[in-house]
Amino acid sequence: MVRYFPSNGQTVLPIHLGFWPDNPSSPGDLIITKAFSAKLPVVCRHVHSKQPFGLFRGENAMNYAFSTFLLEAVIVIFFIKATCFILRPLRQPRIVCEIIGGMMIGPSMLGGSRNFSYYVFPPISNYIFTNLGLMGFFYFFFLTAAKTDVASIAKSPKKHKYIAAISVLVPMVCVGATGMAMREQMDKTMGKPSSVGGIAFALAFSSFPVIYTILRDMNLLNSEVGKFAMSVALLGDMGAILVLVFFEAVVQANVAGAKAAVFYVVSVVIFSAFMILVVKRAFEWVDDQTPQGKLVDQNYIVMILMGVLVACFLTDMLGLLIGTGPIWLGLIIPHGPPLGSTLAIRSETFIHEFLMPFSFGLVGLYTDVHFLSADAWDHQLAPLVYMTTVSFITKFISVAAAAAFFKVPTRDSLTLGLIMNLRGQLDIMLYLLCFRKHVVGLPGFTLLVLHTVVITGVSTPIISFLYDPNRPYRISKHRTIQHTPPSTEMGLVLAVSNQEALSGLITFLDFAYPTTSSSFAIYAIQLMELMGRASPVFIDHKLQKEEEDKEGDEEEGRVDQVQSAFKLYQKKRKECVTLHAYTAHAPKRLMYQDICELALAKKTAFILLPYQRERLEDNAPTELLDPGMLSVNADVLAYTPCSVCIYYGKGRLRNAKVRSSVDQQHSILPSRVRQETYRFVVLFLGGADNREALHLADRMTANPDITLTIVRFLSFNHEGEDVREKKLDDGVVTWFWVKNESNDRVSYKEVVVKNGAETLAAIQAMNVNDYDLWITGRGEGINTKILEGLDAWSEDHQLGVIGETVAGSIFASEGSVLVVQQQVRNQKGGDCFLNGKAKKLDSKVFGGNKSRILKIEELKETIKITEDAKMCYQ
């Protein structure tokens, strides 16, 4: 049986879907499909209801629809992954790689081969492939909408709203005017006013899901321009939904009259009311039933994912656009934990890695560059080329000009203009809609897909060139402990992700000894991984006294614990510490931006971080504790606008409690119950980082519960010394010793070494003193001769060579470790080392019994931990 199908003016022939060119030998039902090429013969294929018996029985799995589909799945996923790998050096976003990977199996590339198309992608299996591709788009829109915070629209600044309106209206008017001016040149279907308006709308608006996805791939979600772009795109999307409803109503009126448009509007109202009044309340009930800090029950997640298909069915049954159902369903889901985050955890990988390749394979099967011919130029391609060009130019100019009008920096304005022009998944879905509505043909659809690839592929490298999210952190002003006057308030950022790390940092701050005359302004930020949201969230808890924020204190149990610890510390130290609490929800690879931006805005002297390492969870021995946090410290050290301190708490200091018996000025009262004395040591190897560490240690000298030992390492015969660094080191050490000369709890020693092995031996000899805290610089400016041979086996760069040595298990020290890195700008600058108050002192102050210069020959006897080594440092 043979049937002929109409197909948009193309030549249509039925195709044999069996082996070429023989007739099928086994009985079965006939499947009738339309032809893709007039060159193929008129044949049919039998459908087999059972699985093949096997290759050795003479059966070929390629003659069965499902077996062929399995091969198609493998091929499309392979080509997309391979394209992503190949284009990674070119810094192309994932959407570009996926489109090109999908085109590789289509008629533009491999599909152009008759044998490949016939055997691997026959129409009988393409039915399954196509429907899975559509499902991939629907689930992608649902998941992205579920991460979208619609309530943030009301909180958006006015300039965002103005730019959003300009970014849509100006291009739509210009593209629409261009299309109307070329109507006589267009095909009859494309030349309709509704068709021109639909194309103008598809080219003019910026899609939030697309911009979010690309900015996530480019690590710009948490940047200033990234937040700006997502806010503007979200505002544009909300208006686009209304325009899309209006556009579909006009299409319905053109096709079936005004009565159809009325029924369409009624269907929209009924569906919207059902979603808001029934489905949204059901989601809120699920949210309430989930225990705090737990994931939503798996049964609810399955029902919600099945609800996506139900929403698609209802919108299709009511005559609405089938893609609007998943979007509306996602928008009413409470974003963030527990429901939004659980949906992302349970389904994101499957949707992005398995379903979406079918979506781009579907696009590739419809995209054929061979249709871009001179025959199609006049009536289809030329109008679209002019309209796409006008769209890009007007959108770029309007967004950049509007941003510049609101005093956005020029470089950021240009970047924003390029970001708003990015094309992606939702745009392709609109192009498919235009194709299915016969607004454009296959040549026009191919041109629009190529427009997406070119615009996005070219814009992303330019965006990376124009905008560096870390550029604001490179400041020229002094933001260090060294340059903070001792009698003024010192600001610091404390960043933690869990309560365990917080307890150690609070213990260290207590030993740092803030006083009423030299107080601390602590900006404590809790880092939480962004889950169930598209946009990063930064919460200032001081501004939330009237209304309890669900995104902060109620989201997870550990939020309450950490925030309560912040409040408790503030209460106990209210006379000498001012603490401001924040919560930041961001991807782990972007958390450093929240930390650095807070330090930059508050002009802090240093950032205090807990030491991060990969270790197994106690309750789950196969899972890592806080995986990915190691990169946060590395990025903060690389891009910090101020100094950084990394604290590794262990030994006695791990369990040391905050002293509550000290009065508000930390004065020593006769009735005070004295705590045990803690022994701190500073390993001073020279350089900017070690000078910063010495200034921090100087603030601890006022603490009556600690004794401080300064050990300076010098190179034998001054080998490898930098004259400038040596002078700066001498000045800082001189200043410190003169200031603490009368303090019996402070001692100073010098060690002369020839290489890294002797440096390590000297530090090992000191370990017998059972120090509670080792303080050292991370490494900048240290004489390479002192570390010769040590840096070759160093792996933990966040602590530096010396810090890693002391913290390592081989060193067998129970003492905690504090590693200090001075502000990066000081690494090449000529910074004054005494806040402008240094005086040139005579080196003779080091005479007498105040210091002891140890020759390396004397240390050879102390490499082994002996009693003689212990007496050497007492």
PDB file of C-alpha atoms in Angstrom, residues 404-530:
ATOM      1  CA  ALA A 404      25.839  53.478  28.900  1.00  0.00           C
ATOM      2  CA  PHE A 405      22.997  55.937  29.543  1.00  0.00           C
ATOM      3  CA  PHE A 406      22.565  54.404  33.007  1.00  0.00           C
ATOM      4  CA  LYS A 407      26.302  54.890  33.618  1.00  0.00           C
ATOM      5  CA  VAL A 408      27.370  51.305  33.135  1.00  0.00           C
ATOM      6  CA  PRO A 409      31.095  51.212  32.179  1.00  0.00           C
ATOM      7  CA  THR A 410      31.738  51.175  28.447  1.00  0.00           C
ATOM      8  CA  ARG A 411      33.428  47.779  28.386  1.00  0.00           C
ATOM      9  CA  ASP A 412      30.596  46.279  30.450  1.00  0.00           C
ATOM     10  CA  SER A 413      27.984  47.918  28.208  1.00  0.00           C
ATOM     11  CA  LEU A 414      29.513  46.370  25.097  1.00  0.00           C
ATOM     12  CA  THR A 415      29.690  43.010  26.832  1.00  0.00           C
ATOM     13  CA  LEU A 416      26.045  43.272  27.845  1.00  0.00           C
ATOM     14  CA  GLY A 417      25.073  44.053  24.265  1.00  0.00           C
ATOM     15  CA  LEU A 418      26.797  40.876  23.055  1.00  0.00           C
ATOM     16  CA  ILE A 419      25.308  38.736  25.827  1.00  0.00           C
ATOM     17  CA  MET A 420      21.769  39.818  25.000  1.00  0.00           C
ATOM     18  CA  ASN A 421      22.343  38.702  21.399  1.00  0.00           C
ATOM     19  CA  LEU A 422      23.201  35.119  22.349  1.00  0.00           C
ATOM     20  CA  ARG A 423      20.962  32.487  20.774  1.00  0.00           C
ATOM     21  CA  GLY A 424      20.210  28.976  22.031  1.00  0.00           C
ATOM     22  CA  GLN A 425      17.687  26.268  22.831  1.00  0.00           C
ATOM     23  CA  LEU A 426      14.548  28.368  23.156  1.00  0.00           C
ATOM     24  CA  ASP A 427      15.346  30.257  19.973  1.00  0.00           C
ATOM     25  CA  ILE A 428      15.755  27.005  18.060  1.00  0.00           C
ATOM     26  CA  MET A 429      12.436  25.811  19.453  1.00  0.00           C
ATOM     27  CA  LEU A 430      10.812  28.985  18.124  1.00  0.00           C
ATOM     28  CA  TYR A 431      12.444  28.388  14.735  1.00  0.00           C
ATOM     29  CA  LEU A 432      11.023  24.854  14.750  1.00  0.00           C
ATOM     30  CA  LEU A 433       7.638  26.347  15.577  1.00  0.00           C
ATOM     31  CA  CYS A 434       7.933  28.747  12.649  1.00  0.00           C
ATOM     32  CA  PHE A 435       8.854  25.815  10.418  1.00  0.00           C
ATOM     33  CA  ARG A 436       5.927  23.677  11.613  1.00  0.00           C
ATOM     34  CA  LYS A 437       3.558  26.643  11.148  1.00  0.00           C
ATOM     35  CA  HIS A 438       4.892  27.026   7.572  1.00  0.00           C
ATOM     36  CA  VAL A 439       6.177  30.524   8.334  1.00  0.00           C
ATOM     37  CA  VAL A 440       9.583  29.530   6.974  1.00  0.00           C
ATOM     38  CA  GLY A 441      10.670  26.577   4.876  1.00  0.00           C
ATOM     39  CA  LEU A 442      13.679  24.319   5.241  1.00  0.00           C
ATOM     40  CA  PRO A 443      16.045  26.916   3.670  1.00  0.00           C
ATOM     41  CA  GLY A 444      14.842  29.553   6.116  1.00  0.00           C
ATOM     42  CA  PHE A 445      15.068  27.190   9.073  1.00  0.00           C
ATOM     43  CA  THR A 446      18.606  26.205   8.075  1.00  0.00           C
ATOM     44  CA  LEU A 447      19.602  29.847   7.820  1.00  0.00           C
ATOM     45  CA  LEU A 448      18.194  30.617  11.288  1.00  0.00           C
ATOM     46  CA  VAL A 449      20.070  27.679  12.827  1.00  0.00           C
ATOM     47  CA  LEU A 450      23.313  28.794  11.205  1.00  0.00           C
ATOM     48  CA  HIS A 451      22.594  32.315  12.455  1.00  0.00           C
ATOM     49  CA  THR A 452      22.406  30.876  15.987  1.00  0.00           C
ATOM     50  CA  VAL A 453      25.714  29.053  15.595  1.00  0.00           C
ATOM     51  CA  VAL A 454      27.574  32.027  14.109  1.00  0.00           C
ATOM     52  CA  ILE A 455      26.265  34.688  16.497  1.00  0.00           C
ATOM     53  CA  THR A 456      26.797  32.608  19.637  1.00  0.00           C
ATOM     54  CA  GLY A 457      30.065  31.065  18.453  1.00  0.00           C
ATOM     55  CA  VAL A 458      31.624  34.428  17.564  1.00  0.00           C
ATOM     56  CA  SER A 459      30.195  36.424  20.480  1.00  0.00           C
ATOM     57  CA  THR A 460      31.398  34.192  23.311  1.00  0.00           C
ATOM     58  CA  PRO A 461      35.159  34.572  22.625  1.00  0.00           C
ATOM     59  CA  ILE A 462      34.658  38.323  22.214  1.00  0.00           C
ATOM     60  CA  ILE A 463      32.814  38.432  25.560  1.00  0.00           C
ATOM     61  CA  SER A 464      35.706  36.592  27.203  1.00  0.00           C
ATOM     62  CA  PHE A 465      38.117  39.120  25.679  1.00  0.00           C
ATOM     63  CA  LEU A 466      36.092  42.197  26.641  1.00  0.00           C
ATOM     64  CA  TYR A 467      35.046  41.220  30.136  1.00  0.00           C
ATOM     65  CA  ASP A 468      37.204  39.774  32.880  1.00  0.00           C
ATOM     66  CA  PRO A 469      35.115  39.139  36.031  1.00  0.00           C
ATOM     67  CA  ASN A 470      38.272  39.295  38.139  1.00  0.00           C
ATOM     68  CA  ARG A 471      39.398  42.703  36.893  1.00  0.00           C
ATOM     69  CA  PRO A 472      37.707  44.712  39.707  1.00  0.00           C
ATOM     70  CA  TYR A 473      39.756  42.846  42.312  1.00  0.00           C
ATOM     71  CA  ARG A 474      43.036  44.193  40.946  1.00  0.00           C
ATOM     72  CA  ILE A 475      43.165  47.364  43.002  1.00  0.00           C
ATOM     73  CA  SER A 476      46.137  49.634  43.684  1.00  0.00           C
ATOM     74  CA  LYS A 477      45.256  50.600  47.262  1.00  0.00           C
ATOM     75  CA  HIS A 478      46.740  48.877  50.275  1.00  0.00           C
ATOM     76  CA  ARG A 479      44.391  46.253  51.731  1.00  0.00           C
ATOM     77  CA  THR A 480      46.696  44.429  54.118  1.00  0.00           C
ATOM     78  CA  ILE A 481      47.192  43.769  57.823  1.00  0.00           C
ATOM     79  CA  GLN A 482      50.565  45.468  57.552  1.00  0.00           C
ATOM     80  CA  HIS A 483      49.040  48.730  56.348  1.00  0.00           C
ATOM     81  CA  THR A 484      46.194  48.779  58.879  1.00  0.00           C
ATOM     82  CA  PRO A 485      47.031  51.090  61.801  1.00  0.00           C
ATOM     83  CA  PRO A 486      47.129  49.176  65.094  1.00  0.00           C
ATOM     84  CA  SER A 487      44.647  51.429  66.909  1.00  0.00           C
ATOM     85  CA  THR A 488      41.909  51.288  64.280  1.00  0.00           C
ATOM     86  CA  GLU A 489      39.184  48.815  63.407  1.00  0.00           C
ATOM     87  CA  MET A 490      40.389  46.079  61.085  1.00  0.00           C
ATOM     88  CA  GLY A 491      37.941  44.529  58.640  1.00  0.00           C
ATOM     89  CA  LEU A 492      38.065  40.910  57.584  1.00  0.00           C
ATOM     90  CA  VAL A 493      35.923  38.488  55.588  1.00  0.00           C
ATOM     91  CA  LEU A 494      35.312  35.113  57.204  1.00  0.00           C
ATOM     92  CA  ALA A 495      34.056  32.511  54.727  1.00  0.00           C
ATOM     93  CA  VAL A 496      32.826  29.069  55.817  1.00  0.00           C
ATOM     94  CA  SER A 497      30.675  26.310  54.376  1.00  0.00           C
ATOM     95  CA  ASN A 498      29.909  24.301  57.519  1.00  0.00           C
ATOM     96  CA  GLN A 499      29.878  24.552  61.286  1.00  0.00           C
ATOM     97  CA  GLU A 500      32.944  22.377  61.753  1.00  0.00           C
ATOM     98  CA  ALA A 501      35.153  24.826  59.877  1.00  0.00           C
ATOM     99  CA  LEU A 502      33.556  27.795  61.648  1.00  0.00           C
ATOM    100  CA  SER A 503      34.489  26.576  65.138  1.00  0.00           C
ATOM    101  CA  GLY A 504      38.194  26.554  64.262  1.00  0.00           C
ATOM    102  CA  LEU A 505      38.104  30.031  62.715  1.00  0.00           C
ATOM    103  CA  ILE A 506      36.316  31.503  65.731  1.00  0.00           C
ATOM    104  CA  THR A 507      38.956  29.951  67.982  1.00  0.00           C
ATOM    105  CA  PHE A 508      41.680  31.601  65.937  1.00  0.00           C
ATOM    106  CA  LEU A 509      39.896  34.981  66.031  1.00  0.00           C
ATOM    107  CA  ASP A 510      39.726  34.711  69.796  1.00  0.00           C
ATOM    108  CA  PHE A 511      43.504  34.242  69.941  1.00  0.00           C
ATOM    109  CA  ALA A 512      43.940  37.174  67.541  1.00  0.00           C
ATOM    110  CA  TYR A 513      42.752  39.227  70.530  1.00  0.00           C
ATOM    111  CA  PRO A 514      40.502  42.048  69.316  1.00  0.00           C
ATOM    112  CA  THR A 515      40.118  44.884  71.810  1.00  0.00           C
ATOM    113  CA  THR A 516      37.967  47.982  72.081  1.00  0.00           C
ATOM    114  CA  SER A 517      40.851  50.103  70.790  1.00  0.00           C
ATOM    115  CA  SER A 518      41.766  47.642  68.028  1.00  0.00           C
ATOM    116  CA  SER A 519      38.480  45.982  67.161  1.00  0.00           C
ATOM    117  CA  PHE A 520      37.433  43.646  64.361  1.00  0.00           C
ATOM    118  CA  ALA A 521      34.722  44.249  61.767  1.00  0.00           C
ATOM    119  CA  ILE A 522      33.910  40.709  60.661  1.00  0.00           C
ATOM    120  CA  TYR A 523      31.910  40.091  57.496  1.00  0.00           C
ATOM    121  CA  ALA A 524      30.955  36.438  57.924  1.00  0.00           C
ATOM    122  CA  ILE A 525      29.683  34.776  54.766  1.00  0.00           C
ATOM    123  CA  GLN A 526      28.251  31.279  54.649  1.00  0.00           C
ATOM    124  CA  LEU A 527      28.860  29.532  51.327  1.00  0.00           C
ATOM    125  CA  MET A 528      26.148  27.241  50.001  1.00  0.00           C
ATOM    126  CA  GLU A 529      26.107  25.455  46.677  1.00  0.00           C
ATOM    127  CA  LEU A 530      23.548  26.790  44.215  1.00  0.00           C
TER     128      LEU A 530
END
